[in-house]
Amino acid sequence: MNLIIQETGEVVESTMPLVEEETQTVFDIILSGDPSGTVIICILILLLFVALYIYFERLFKIKGSSKIDDKFMLQIKDHVSNGRIDAAKILCAQENSPVARLTEKGISRIGSPLEDINGAIENAGKLEVYKLEKNVSILATIAGAAPMIGFLGTVIGMVIAFRTLAESEGAPEMGTLAEGIYTAMTTTVAGLIVGIIAYIGYNHLVVKTDKVVHQMESNAVDFLDLLNEPA
């Protein structure tokens, strides 16, 4: 029994049961719709995990590639100016970064015409950019495909709702009708969430990659200027 305090201050007993609020988990929300909506949401969750994996894997890779000793080019200049080519190559191997690999490629071409050295650095730079952008296009694909998959679920949900209306005799049951609308709404929300996350992650990686590319170009120019300096 439940105790109720009336306006007069008197405490009386009530036989009315208390209504307990039900809390739904994420899995309850996923499984409470139509089976077709559940399949679509599961696909979107899988795409979300793929997008997050690619984002963090590329982010750590790009951050590692952007790290370079501030005195690296000064040490390269000192070695090259004094004819210590082997020492310069060893320094590049120890640094193990895109900038160092481009510089090592240029050092290995010392003695060739400047156009050949520049061409070798450019070709090596294209390879380094390809390595940095690996799998980033998949993130862009998920950013575009996830909302479309969500909208597919919307269409399926509305088809289910209208089919229920067409097959019902008289007034349709609201629970059955709401199932299709529920499927339409949840798949739309899930698709947009995955698409937004993938889109933001993709653009963030593009910005980070551009910074590394600018760093490579800047150091390549410094290295070519070094070779152009009079002996």
Coordinates of N, CA and C in Angstrom, one line a residue:
M1 N 0.8 -1.2 0.0 CA 0.0 0.0 0.0 C 0.9 1.3 0.0
N2 N 0.3 2.3 -0.6 CA 1.0 3.6 -0.6 C 0.4 4.6 0.2
L3 N 1.2 5.5 0.9 CA 0.7 6.5 1.7 C 0.5 7.8 0.9
I4 N -0.6 8.5 1.1 CA -0.9 9.7 0.4 C -1.2 10.8 1.4
I5 N -0.6 12.0 1.3 CA -0.9 13.1 2.1 C -1.9 14.0 1.5
Q6 N -3.1 14.1 2.1 CA -4.1 15.0 1.5 C -3.8 16.4 1.8
E7 N -4.6 17.3 1.2 CA -4.4 18.7 1.4 C -4.6 19.1 2.8
T8 N -5.5 18.4 3.5 CA -5.7 18.7 5.0 C -4.6 18.3 5.9
G9 N -3.6 17.6 5.3 CA -2.5 17.1 6.1 C -2.7 15.7 6.6
E10 N -3.9 15.1 6.4 CA -4.2 13.7 6.8 C -3.5 12.7 5.9
V11 N -2.9 11.7 6.5 CA -2.2 10.7 5.8 C -3.1 9.5 5.6
V12 N -3.4 9.1 4.4 CA -4.3 8.0 4.1 C -3.6 7.0 3.3
E13 N -4.1 5.7 3.3 CA -3.5 4.7 2.5 C -4.2 4.6 1.2
S14 N -3.4 4.3 0.2 CA -4.0 4.1 -1.2 C -3.6 2.7 -1.7
T15 N -4.5 2.1 -2.4 CA -4.3 0.8 -3.0 C -3.8 0.9 -4.4
M16 N -3.7 2.1 -5.0 CA -3.3 2.3 -6.3 C -1.8 2.1 -6.5
P17 N -1.4 1.2 -7.4 CA 0.0 0.9 -7.5 C 0.8 2.1 -8.1
L18 N 2.0 2.3 -7.7 CA 2.9 3.3 -8.3 C 3.3 3.0 -9.7
V19 N 3.3 3.9 -10.6 CA 3.7 3.7 -11.9 C 5.2 3.9 -12.0
E20 N 5.9 2.8 -12.4 CA 7.4 2.9 -12.5 C 7.8 3.2 -13.9
E21 N 8.7 4.2 -14.0 CA 9.2 4.5 -15.4 C 10.1 3.5 -15.9
E22 N 9.9 3.1 -17.1 CA 10.8 2.2 -17.8 C 11.9 2.9 -18.5
T23 N 13.1 2.4 -18.3 CA 14.3 3.0 -19.0 C 14.7 2.0 -20.1
Q24 N 14.9 2.6 -21.3 CA 15.3 1.8 -22.5 C 16.8 2.0 -22.7
T25 N 17.4 0.8 -23.0 CA 18.8 0.9 -23.4 C 18.9 1.1 -24.9
V26 N 20.2 1.2 -25.4 CA 20.4 1.4 -26.8 C 19.9 0.2 -27.6
F27 N 20.2 -1.0 -27.1 CA 19.8 -2.2 -27.7 C 18.2 -2.3 -27.8
D28 N 17.5 -1.9 -26.7 CA 16.1 -1.9 -26.7 C 15.5 -1.0 -27.9
I29 N 16.2 0.1 -28.0 CA 15.7 1.1 -29.1 C 15.9 0.4 -30.5
I30 N 17.1 -0.2 -30.6 CA 17.4 -0.8 -31.9 C 16.5 -2.0 -32.3
L31 N 16.2 -2.8 -31.3 CA 15.4 -4.0 -31.5 C 13.9 -3.8 -31.5
S32 N 13.5 -2.6 -31.1 CA 12.0 -2.3 -30.9 C 11.3 -2.0 -32.2
G33 N 12.1 -1.7 -33.3 CA 11.5 -1.4 -34.5 C 11.3 -2.6 -35.4
D34 N 11.0 -2.3 -36.7 CA 10.8 -3.4 -37.7 C 12.1 -4.1 -37.9
P35 N 12.1 -5.4 -38.2 CA 13.4 -6.1 -38.5 C 14.2 -5.4 -39.6
S36 N 13.6 -4.9 -40.6 CA 14.4 -4.2 -41.6 C 15.1 -3.0 -41.1
G37 N 14.4 -2.2 -40.2 CA 15.1 -1.1 -39.6 C 16.2 -1.5 -38.7
T38 N 16.1 -2.7 -38.0 CA 17.1 -3.2 -37.1 C 18.4 -3.5 -37.9
V39 N 18.2 -4.1 -39.1 CA 19.3 -4.5 -40.0 C 20.0 -3.2 -40.5
I40 N 19.3 -2.2 -40.8 CA 19.9 -1.0 -41.3 C 20.7 -0.3 -40.2
I41 N 20.1 -0.3 -39.0 CA 20.8 0.4 -37.9 C 22.1 -0.4 -37.6
C42 N 22.0 -1.8 -37.6 CA 23.2 -2.6 -37.4 C 24.3 -2.3 -38.4
I43 N 23.9 -2.1 -39.7 CA 24.9 -1.7 -40.7 C 25.5 -0.4 -40.4
L44 N 24.7 0.6 -40.0 CA 25.2 1.9 -39.7 C 26.2 1.9 -38.5
I45 N 25.9 1.0 -37.5 CA 26.8 0.9 -36.3 C 28.1 0.3 -36.8
L46 N 28.1 -0.7 -37.7 CA 29.3 -1.2 -38.3 C 30.1 -0.2 -39.0
L47 N 29.4 0.7 -39.8 CA 30.1 1.7 -40.5 C 30.7 2.8 -39.5
L48 N 30.0 3.0 -38.4 CA 30.5 3.9 -37.4 C 31.8 3.4 -36.8
F49 N 31.9 2.1 -36.5 CA 33.1 1.5 -36.0 C 34.3 1.6 -37.0
V50 N 33.9 1.3 -38.3 CA 34.9 1.4 -39.3 C 35.5 2.9 -39.4
A51 N 34.5 3.8 -39.4 CA 34.9 5.2 -39.5 C 35.8 5.7 -38.3
L52 N 35.5 5.3 -37.1 CA 36.2 5.6 -36.0 C 37.6 5.0 -36.0
Y53 N 37.7 3.7 -36.4 CA 39.0 3.0 -36.5 C 39.9 3.8 -37.5
I54 N 39.4 4.1 -38.7 CA 40.2 4.7 -39.7 C 40.6 6.1 -39.2
Y55 N 39.7 6.8 -38.6 CA 40.0 8.2 -38.1 C 41.2 8.2 -37.2
F56 N 41.1 7.3 -36.1 CA 42.1 7.3 -35.1 C 43.4 6.7 -35.6
E57 N 43.3 5.7 -36.4 CA 44.6 5.1 -37.0 C 45.3 6.1 -37.9
R58 N 44.6 6.8 -38.7 CA 45.2 7.9 -39.6 C 45.7 9.0 -38.8
L59 N 44.9 9.4 -37.7 CA 45.3 10.6 -36.9 C 46.7 10.3 -36.2
F60 N 46.8 9.2 -35.6 CA 48.1 8.9 -35.0 C 49.2 8.7 -36.0
K61 N 48.9 8.2 -37.1 CA 49.9 8.1 -38.2 C 50.4 9.4 -38.7
I62 N 49.5 10.3 -38.9 CA 49.8 11.7 -39.4 C 50.6 12.5 -38.4
K63 N 50.1 12.3 -37.1 CA 50.8 13.0 -36.0 C 52.3 12.6 -35.9
G64 N 52.5 11.2 -36.0 CA 53.8 10.7 -36.0 C 54.7 11.2 -37.2
S65 N 54.0 11.3 -38.3 CA 54.8 11.8 -39.5 C 55.2 13.2 -39.5
S66 N 54.4 14.0 -38.7 CA 54.7 15.5 -38.6 C 55.8 15.8 -37.6
K67 N 56.2 14.8 -36.8 CA 57.2 15.1 -35.8 C 58.6 15.1 -36.5
I68 N 59.4 16.1 -36.3 CA 60.7 16.2 -36.8 C 61.5 17.2 -36.0
D69 N 62.8 16.9 -35.8 CA 63.7 17.7 -35.0 C 63.8 19.1 -35.7
D70 N 63.7 20.1 -34.9 CA 63.8 21.5 -35.4 C 65.2 21.8 -36.0
K71 N 66.2 21.1 -35.6 CA 67.6 21.3 -36.1 C 67.9 20.3 -37.2
F72 N 67.0 19.6 -37.7 CA 67.2 18.6 -38.7 C 67.9 19.2 -40.0
M73 N 67.2 20.2 -40.5 CA 67.8 20.8 -41.8 C 69.1 21.5 -41.5
L74 N 69.3 22.1 -40.3 CA 70.6 22.7 -40.0 C 71.7 21.6 -40.0
Q75 N 71.4 20.5 -39.5 CA 72.4 19.4 -39.4 C 72.6 18.8 -40.8
I76 N 71.6 18.7 -41.7 CA 71.7 18.3 -43.0 C 72.6 19.3 -43.8
K77 N 72.4 20.6 -43.6 CA 73.1 21.6 -44.3 C 74.6 21.5 -43.9
D78 N 74.9 21.3 -42.6 CA 76.3 21.2 -42.1 C 76.9 19.9 -42.8
H79 N 76.2 18.8 -42.8 CA 76.9 17.6 -43.4 C 77.1 17.7 -44.9
V80 N 76.1 18.3 -45.6 CA 76.3 18.4 -47.0 C 77.3 19.4 -47.4
S81 N 77.4 20.5 -46.7 CA 78.3 21.6 -46.9 C 79.8 21.1 -46.7
N82 N 79.9 20.2 -45.8 CA 81.3 19.7 -45.5 C 81.6 18.3 -46.2
G83 N 80.7 18.0 -47.1 CA 80.9 16.8 -47.9 C 80.6 15.5 -47.2
R84 N 80.0 15.5 -46.0 CA 79.7 14.3 -45.3 C 78.3 13.7 -45.7
I85 N 78.3 13.2 -46.9 CA 77.1 12.7 -47.5 C 76.5 11.5 -46.8
D86 N 77.4 10.6 -46.4 CA 77.0 9.4 -45.7 C 76.4 9.7 -44.4
A87 N 77.0 10.7 -43.7 CA 76.5 11.1 -42.4 C 75.1 11.7 -42.5
A88 N 74.9 12.5 -43.6 CA 73.6 13.0 -43.9 C 72.5 11.9 -44.1
K89 N 72.9 10.9 -44.9 CA 72.0 9.8 -45.1 C 71.6 9.1 -43.8
I90 N 72.6 8.9 -43.0 CA 72.4 8.2 -41.7 C 71.4 9.0 -40.8
L91 N 71.6 10.3 -40.9 CA 70.7 11.2 -40.1 C 69.3 11.1 -40.6
C92 N 69.1 11.0 -41.9 CA 67.8 10.9 -42.5 C 67.1 9.6 -42.1
A93 N 67.9 8.5 -42.1 CA 67.4 7.2 -41.7 C 67.0 7.2 -40.2
Q94 N 67.7 7.9 -39.4 CA 67.4 7.9 -38.0 C 66.1 8.7 -37.7
E95 N 65.9 9.7 -38.5 CA 64.7 10.6 -38.3 C 63.4 9.8 -38.7
N96 N 63.5 9.1 -39.9 CA 62.4 8.2 -40.3 C 61.1 9.0 -40.3
S97 N 61.0 10.0 -41.1 CA 59.8 10.8 -41.3 C 59.6 11.1 -42.8
P98 N 58.5 11.6 -43.3 CA 58.4 11.9 -44.7 C 59.4 13.0 -45.1
V99 N 59.6 14.0 -44.3 CA 60.6 15.0 -44.6 C 62.0 14.4 -44.7
A100 N 62.3 13.6 -43.8 CA 63.6 12.9 -43.9 C 63.8 12.0 -45.1
R101 N 62.7 11.3 -45.4 CA 62.8 10.5 -46.6 C 62.9 11.3 -47.9
L102 N 62.2 12.4 -48.0 CA 62.4 13.3 -49.2 C 63.8 13.8 -49.2
T103 N 64.3 14.2 -48.1 CA 65.7 14.8 -48.1 C 66.7 13.7 -48.4
E104 N 66.5 12.5 -47.9 CA 67.4 11.4 -48.3 C 67.4 11.1 -49.8
K105 N 66.2 11.2 -50.4 CA 66.1 11.0 -51.8 C 66.9 12.1 -52.6
G106 N 66.8 13.3 -52.1 CA 67.6 14.4 -52.8 C 69.1 14.2 -52.6
I107 N 69.5 13.8 -51.3 CA 70.9 13.6 -51.1 C 71.5 12.5 -51.9
S108 N 70.7 11.4 -52.2 CA 71.2 10.3 -53.0 C 71.3 10.7 -54.4
R109 N 70.7 11.9 -54.9 CA 70.9 12.4 -56.2 C 71.9 13.5 -56.4
I110 N 72.6 13.8 -55.3 CA 73.6 14.9 -55.4 C 74.7 14.5 -56.4
G111 N 75.0 15.5 -57.3 CA 75.9 15.2 -58.4 C 75.1 15.2 -59.7
S112 N 73.8 15.0 -59.7 CA 73.0 15.0 -60.9 C 72.5 16.4 -61.1
P113 N 71.9 16.7 -62.3 CA 71.4 18.0 -62.6 C 70.3 18.3 -61.5
L114 N 70.1 19.6 -61.3 CA 69.1 20.1 -60.3 C 67.7 19.7 -60.7
E115 N 67.4 19.6 -62.0 CA 66.1 19.2 -62.4 C 65.8 17.8 -62.0
D116 N 66.8 16.9 -62.2 CA 66.7 15.5 -61.8 C 66.4 15.3 -60.3
I117 N 67.2 16.1 -59.5 CA 67.0 16.1 -58.1 C 65.6 16.5 -57.7
N118 N 65.2 17.6 -58.3 CA 63.8 18.1 -58.0 C 62.7 17.1 -58.4
G119 N 62.9 16.4 -59.6 CA 62.0 15.4 -60.0 C 61.9 14.2 -59.1
A120 N 63.1 13.8 -58.6 CA 63.1 12.7 -57.7 C 62.4 13.0 -56.3
I121 N 62.6 14.2 -55.9 CA 62.0 14.7 -54.6 C 60.4 14.7 -54.8
E122 N 60.0 15.2 -56.0 CA 58.6 15.3 -56.2 C 57.9 13.9 -56.3
N123 N 58.6 13.0 -57.0 CA 58.0 11.6 -57.1 C 58.0 11.0 -55.7
A124 N 59.0 11.2 -54.9 CA 59.0 10.6 -53.5 C 57.9 11.3 -52.7
G125 N 57.7 12.6 -52.9 CA 56.7 13.3 -52.2 C 55.3 12.8 -52.5
K126 N 55.0 12.5 -53.8 CA 53.7 11.9 -54.1 C 53.5 10.6 -53.4
L127 N 54.5 9.8 -53.3 CA 54.4 8.5 -52.6 C 54.1 8.7 -51.1
E128 N 54.7 9.7 -50.5 CA 54.5 10.0 -49.1 C 53.1 10.5 -48.9
V129 N 52.6 11.3 -49.8 CA 51.2 11.8 -49.6 C 50.2 10.7 -49.8
Y130 N 50.5 9.7 -50.7 CA 49.6 8.6 -50.9 C 49.6 7.7 -49.6
K131 N 50.7 7.6 -48.9 CA 50.8 6.8 -47.7 C 50.0 7.5 -46.6
L132 N 50.1 8.9 -46.5 CA 49.3 9.6 -45.5 C 47.8 9.5 -45.7
E133 N 47.4 9.5 -47.0 CA 46.0 9.5 -47.3 C 45.4 8.1 -47.4
K134 N 46.1 7.1 -47.0 CA 45.6 5.7 -47.1 C 44.3 5.6 -46.3
N135 N 43.3 5.0 -47.0 CA 42.0 4.7 -46.4 C 41.2 5.9 -46.0
V136 N 41.7 7.1 -46.2 CA 40.9 8.3 -45.9 C 39.7 8.4 -46.8
S137 N 39.8 8.0 -48.1 CA 38.7 8.0 -49.0 C 37.5 7.1 -48.5
I138 N 37.9 6.1 -47.8 CA 36.8 5.2 -47.2 C 36.0 6.1 -46.2
L139 N 36.6 6.9 -45.5 CA 35.9 7.8 -44.5 C 35.0 8.7 -45.2
A140 N 35.5 9.3 -46.4 CA 34.6 10.2 -47.2 C 33.4 9.4 -47.7
T141 N 33.6 8.1 -48.1 CA 32.5 7.3 -48.6 C 31.5 7.1 -47.6
I142 N 31.9 6.8 -46.4 CA 31.0 6.5 -45.3 C 30.2 7.8 -44.9
A143 N 30.9 9.0 -45.0 CA 30.2 10.2 -44.7 C 29.1 10.5 -45.7
G144 N 29.3 10.0 -47.0 CA 28.2 10.2 -47.9 C 27.2 9.1 -47.9
A145 N 27.6 7.9 -47.7 CA 26.7 6.7 -47.8 C 25.8 6.6 -46.5
A146 N 26.3 6.9 -45.4 CA 25.5 6.7 -44.1 C 24.2 7.4 -44.1
P147 N 24.1 8.7 -44.5 CA 22.8 9.3 -44.5 C 21.9 8.7 -45.6
M148 N 22.4 8.3 -46.7 CA 21.6 7.7 -47.7 C 21.0 6.3 -47.2
I149 N 21.9 5.6 -46.5 CA 21.3 4.3 -45.9 C 20.3 4.6 -44.9
G150 N 20.5 5.7 -44.1 CA 19.4 6.1 -43.2 C 18.1 6.5 -43.9
F151 N 18.2 7.2 -45.0 CA 17.1 7.6 -45.7 C 16.4 6.4 -46.3
L152 N 17.2 5.4 -46.7 CA 16.6 4.2 -47.2 C 15.7 3.5 -46.1
G153 N 16.2 3.6 -44.9 CA 15.4 3.1 -43.8 C 14.1 3.9 -43.6
T154 N 14.2 5.2 -43.8 CA 13.0 6.1 -43.7 C 12.0 5.7 -44.7
V155 N 12.4 5.4 -46.0 CA 11.5 5.0 -47.0 C 10.8 3.7 -46.6
I156 N 11.7 2.7 -46.2 CA 11.1 1.4 -45.8 C 10.1 1.6 -44.7
G157 N 10.4 2.4 -43.7 CA 9.5 2.6 -42.6 C 8.2 3.2 -43.0
M158 N 8.2 4.2 -43.9 CA 7.0 4.7 -44.4 C 6.2 3.8 -45.3
V159 N 6.9 2.9 -46.0 CA 6.2 1.9 -46.8 C 5.5 0.9 -45.8
I160 N 6.1 0.6 -44.7 CA 5.5 -0.3 -43.7 C 4.3 0.4 -43.1
A161 N 4.4 1.7 -42.8 CA 3.3 2.4 -42.2 C 2.1 2.4 -43.2
F162 N 2.3 2.8 -44.4 CA 1.2 2.9 -45.4 C 0.6 1.5 -45.8
R163 N 1.5 0.5 -45.7 CA 1.0 -0.9 -46.0 C 0.0 -1.3 -44.8
T164 N 0.4 -0.9 -43.6 CA -0.5 -1.2 -42.5 C -1.8 -0.5 -42.6
L165 N -1.8 0.8 -43.1 CA -3.0 1.5 -43.3 C -3.9 0.8 -44.4
A166 N -3.2 0.3 -45.5 CA -3.9 -0.3 -46.6 C -4.6 -1.6 -46.2
E167 N -3.9 -2.3 -45.3 CA -4.4 -3.7 -45.0 C -5.3 -3.7 -43.8
S168 N -5.4 -2.6 -43.1 CA -6.3 -2.5 -41.9 C -7.7 -2.4 -42.3
E169 N -8.6 -3.0 -41.6 CA -10.0 -2.9 -41.8 C -10.6 -1.9 -40.8
G170 N -11.0 -0.8 -41.3 CA -11.4 0.3 -40.3 C -10.2 1.0 -39.8
A171 N -10.3 1.4 -38.5 CA -9.2 2.1 -37.9 C -8.0 1.2 -37.6
P172 N -6.8 1.5 -38.1 CA -5.6 0.6 -37.8 C -5.2 0.8 -36.4
E173 N -4.5 -0.3 -35.9 CA -4.0 -0.2 -34.5 C -2.8 0.7 -34.5
M174 N -2.8 1.6 -33.5 CA -1.7 2.6 -33.5 C -0.4 2.0 -33.3
G175 N -0.3 0.9 -32.5 CA 1.0 0.3 -32.2 C 1.6 -0.3 -33.5
T176 N 0.8 -0.9 -34.3 CA 1.3 -1.4 -35.6 C 1.7 -0.3 -36.6
L177 N 0.9 0.7 -36.6 CA 1.2 1.9 -37.5 C 2.4 2.6 -37.0
A178 N 2.6 2.7 -35.7 CA 3.7 3.5 -35.2 C 5.0 2.7 -35.4
E179 N 5.0 1.4 -35.6 CA 6.2 0.6 -35.8 C 6.9 1.1 -37.1
G180 N 6.2 1.3 -38.2 CA 6.8 1.8 -39.4 C 7.4 3.2 -39.3
I181 N 6.6 4.1 -38.6 CA 7.1 5.5 -38.4 C 8.3 5.5 -37.5
Y182 N 8.3 4.6 -36.5 CA 9.5 4.5 -35.6 C 10.7 4.0 -36.3
T183 N 10.5 3.1 -37.2 CA 11.6 2.6 -38.1 C 12.2 3.7 -38.9
A184 N 11.3 4.5 -39.5 CA 11.7 5.6 -40.4 C 12.5 6.6 -39.6
M185 N 12.1 7.0 -38.4 CA 12.8 8.0 -37.6 C 14.1 7.6 -37.1
T186 N 14.1 6.4 -36.5 CA 15.4 5.9 -35.9 C 16.5 5.7 -37.0
T187 N 16.1 5.2 -38.1 CA 17.2 5.0 -39.2 C 17.7 6.3 -39.7
T188 N 16.8 7.3 -39.8 CA 17.2 8.6 -40.3 C 18.2 9.2 -39.3
V189 N 17.9 9.1 -38.0 CA 18.7 9.7 -37.0 C 20.1 9.0 -37.0
A190 N 20.1 7.7 -37.0 CA 21.3 6.9 -37.0 C 22.2 7.2 -38.2
G191 N 21.6 7.3 -39.4 CA 22.3 7.6 -40.6 C 23.0 9.0 -40.5
L192 N 22.2 10.0 -40.0 CA 22.8 11.3 -39.9 C 23.9 11.4 -38.9
I193 N 23.8 10.7 -37.8 CA 24.8 10.7 -36.8 C 26.1 10.1 -37.3
V194 N 26.0 9.0 -38.0 CA 27.2 8.3 -38.5 C 27.8 9.2 -39.6
G195 N 27.0 9.8 -40.5 CA 27.5 10.6 -41.6 C 28.2 11.9 -41.1
I196 N 27.6 12.5 -40.0 CA 28.2 13.7 -39.5 C 29.6 13.4 -38.9
I197 N 29.6 12.3 -38.1 CA 30.9 11.9 -37.4 C 32.0 11.6 -38.5
A198 N 31.6 10.9 -39.5 CA 32.6 10.5 -40.6 C 33.0 11.8 -41.4
Y199 N 32.1 12.7 -41.6 CA 32.4 13.9 -42.3 C 33.4 14.8 -41.6
I200 N 33.1 15.0 -40.3 CA 34.0 15.8 -39.5 C 35.4 15.2 -39.4
G201 N 35.4 13.8 -39.2 CA 36.7 13.1 -39.1 C 37.5 13.2 -40.4
Y202 N 36.8 13.1 -41.5 CA 37.4 13.2 -42.8 C 38.1 14.6 -43.0
N203 N 37.3 15.6 -42.8 CA 37.9 17.0 -42.9 C 39.0 17.3 -42.0
H204 N 38.9 16.8 -40.8 CA 40.0 17.0 -39.8 C 41.3 16.3 -40.3
L205 N 41.2 15.1 -40.9 CA 42.3 14.4 -41.4 C 42.9 15.1 -42.6
V206 N 42.0 15.7 -43.4 CA 42.5 16.5 -44.6 C 43.3 17.7 -44.2
V207 N 42.9 18.4 -43.1 CA 43.6 19.5 -42.6 C 45.0 19.1 -42.1
K208 N 45.0 18.0 -41.3 CA 46.2 17.5 -40.7 C 47.2 17.1 -41.9
T209 N 46.7 16.4 -42.9 CA 47.5 15.9 -44.0 C 48.1 17.1 -44.7
D210 N 47.3 18.2 -45.0 CA 47.8 19.3 -45.7 C 48.9 20.0 -44.9
K211 N 48.9 20.0 -43.6 CA 50.0 20.6 -42.8 C 51.3 19.8 -43.0
V212 N 51.2 18.4 -43.1 CA 52.4 17.6 -43.3 C 52.9 17.9 -44.7
V213 N 52.0 18.0 -45.7 CA 52.4 18.2 -47.1 C 53.1 19.6 -47.2
H214 N 52.6 20.6 -46.5 CA 53.2 21.9 -46.5 C 54.6 21.8 -45.8
Q215 N 54.7 21.0 -44.8 CA 56.0 20.8 -44.1 C 57.0 20.2 -45.1
M216 N 56.6 19.2 -45.8 CA 57.5 18.5 -46.8 C 57.9 19.5 -47.9
E217 N 57.0 20.2 -48.4 CA 57.3 21.2 -49.5 C 58.3 22.2 -49.0
S218 N 58.1 22.7 -47.8 CA 59.0 23.8 -47.2 C 60.4 23.2 -47.0
N219 N 60.5 22.0 -46.5 CA 61.9 21.5 -46.3 C 62.5 21.1 -47.7
A220 N 61.7 20.7 -48.6 CA 62.3 20.4 -50.0 C 62.8 21.6 -50.6
V221 N 62.1 22.7 -50.5 CA 62.6 24.0 -51.0 C 63.9 24.4 -50.3
D222 N 64.0 24.2 -49.0 CA 65.2 24.5 -48.2 C 66.4 23.7 -48.7
F223 N 66.1 22.4 -49.0 CA 67.2 21.5 -49.4 C 67.7 21.9 -50.8
L224 N 66.7 22.3 -51.7 CA 67.1 22.7 -53.1 C 67.9 24.0 -53.0
D225 N 67.5 24.9 -52.1 CA 68.2 26.2 -51.9 C 69.7 25.9 -51.4
L226 N 69.8 24.9 -50.6 CA 71.1 24.5 -50.1 C 72.0 24.1 -51.2
L227 N 71.5 23.3 -52.2 CA 72.3 22.8 -53.3 C 72.6 24.0 -54.3
N228 N 71.8 25.0 -54.3 CA 72.0 26.2 -55.1 C 73.0 27.2 -54.6
E229 N 73.3 27.0 -53.3 CA 74.3 28.0 -52.6 C 75.7 27.8 -53.2
P230 N 76.4 28.9 -53.4 CA 77.7 28.8 -54.0 C 78.7 28.1 -53.0
A231 N 79.6 27.3 -53.6 CA 80.5 26.5 -52.7 C 81.5 27.4 -52.0

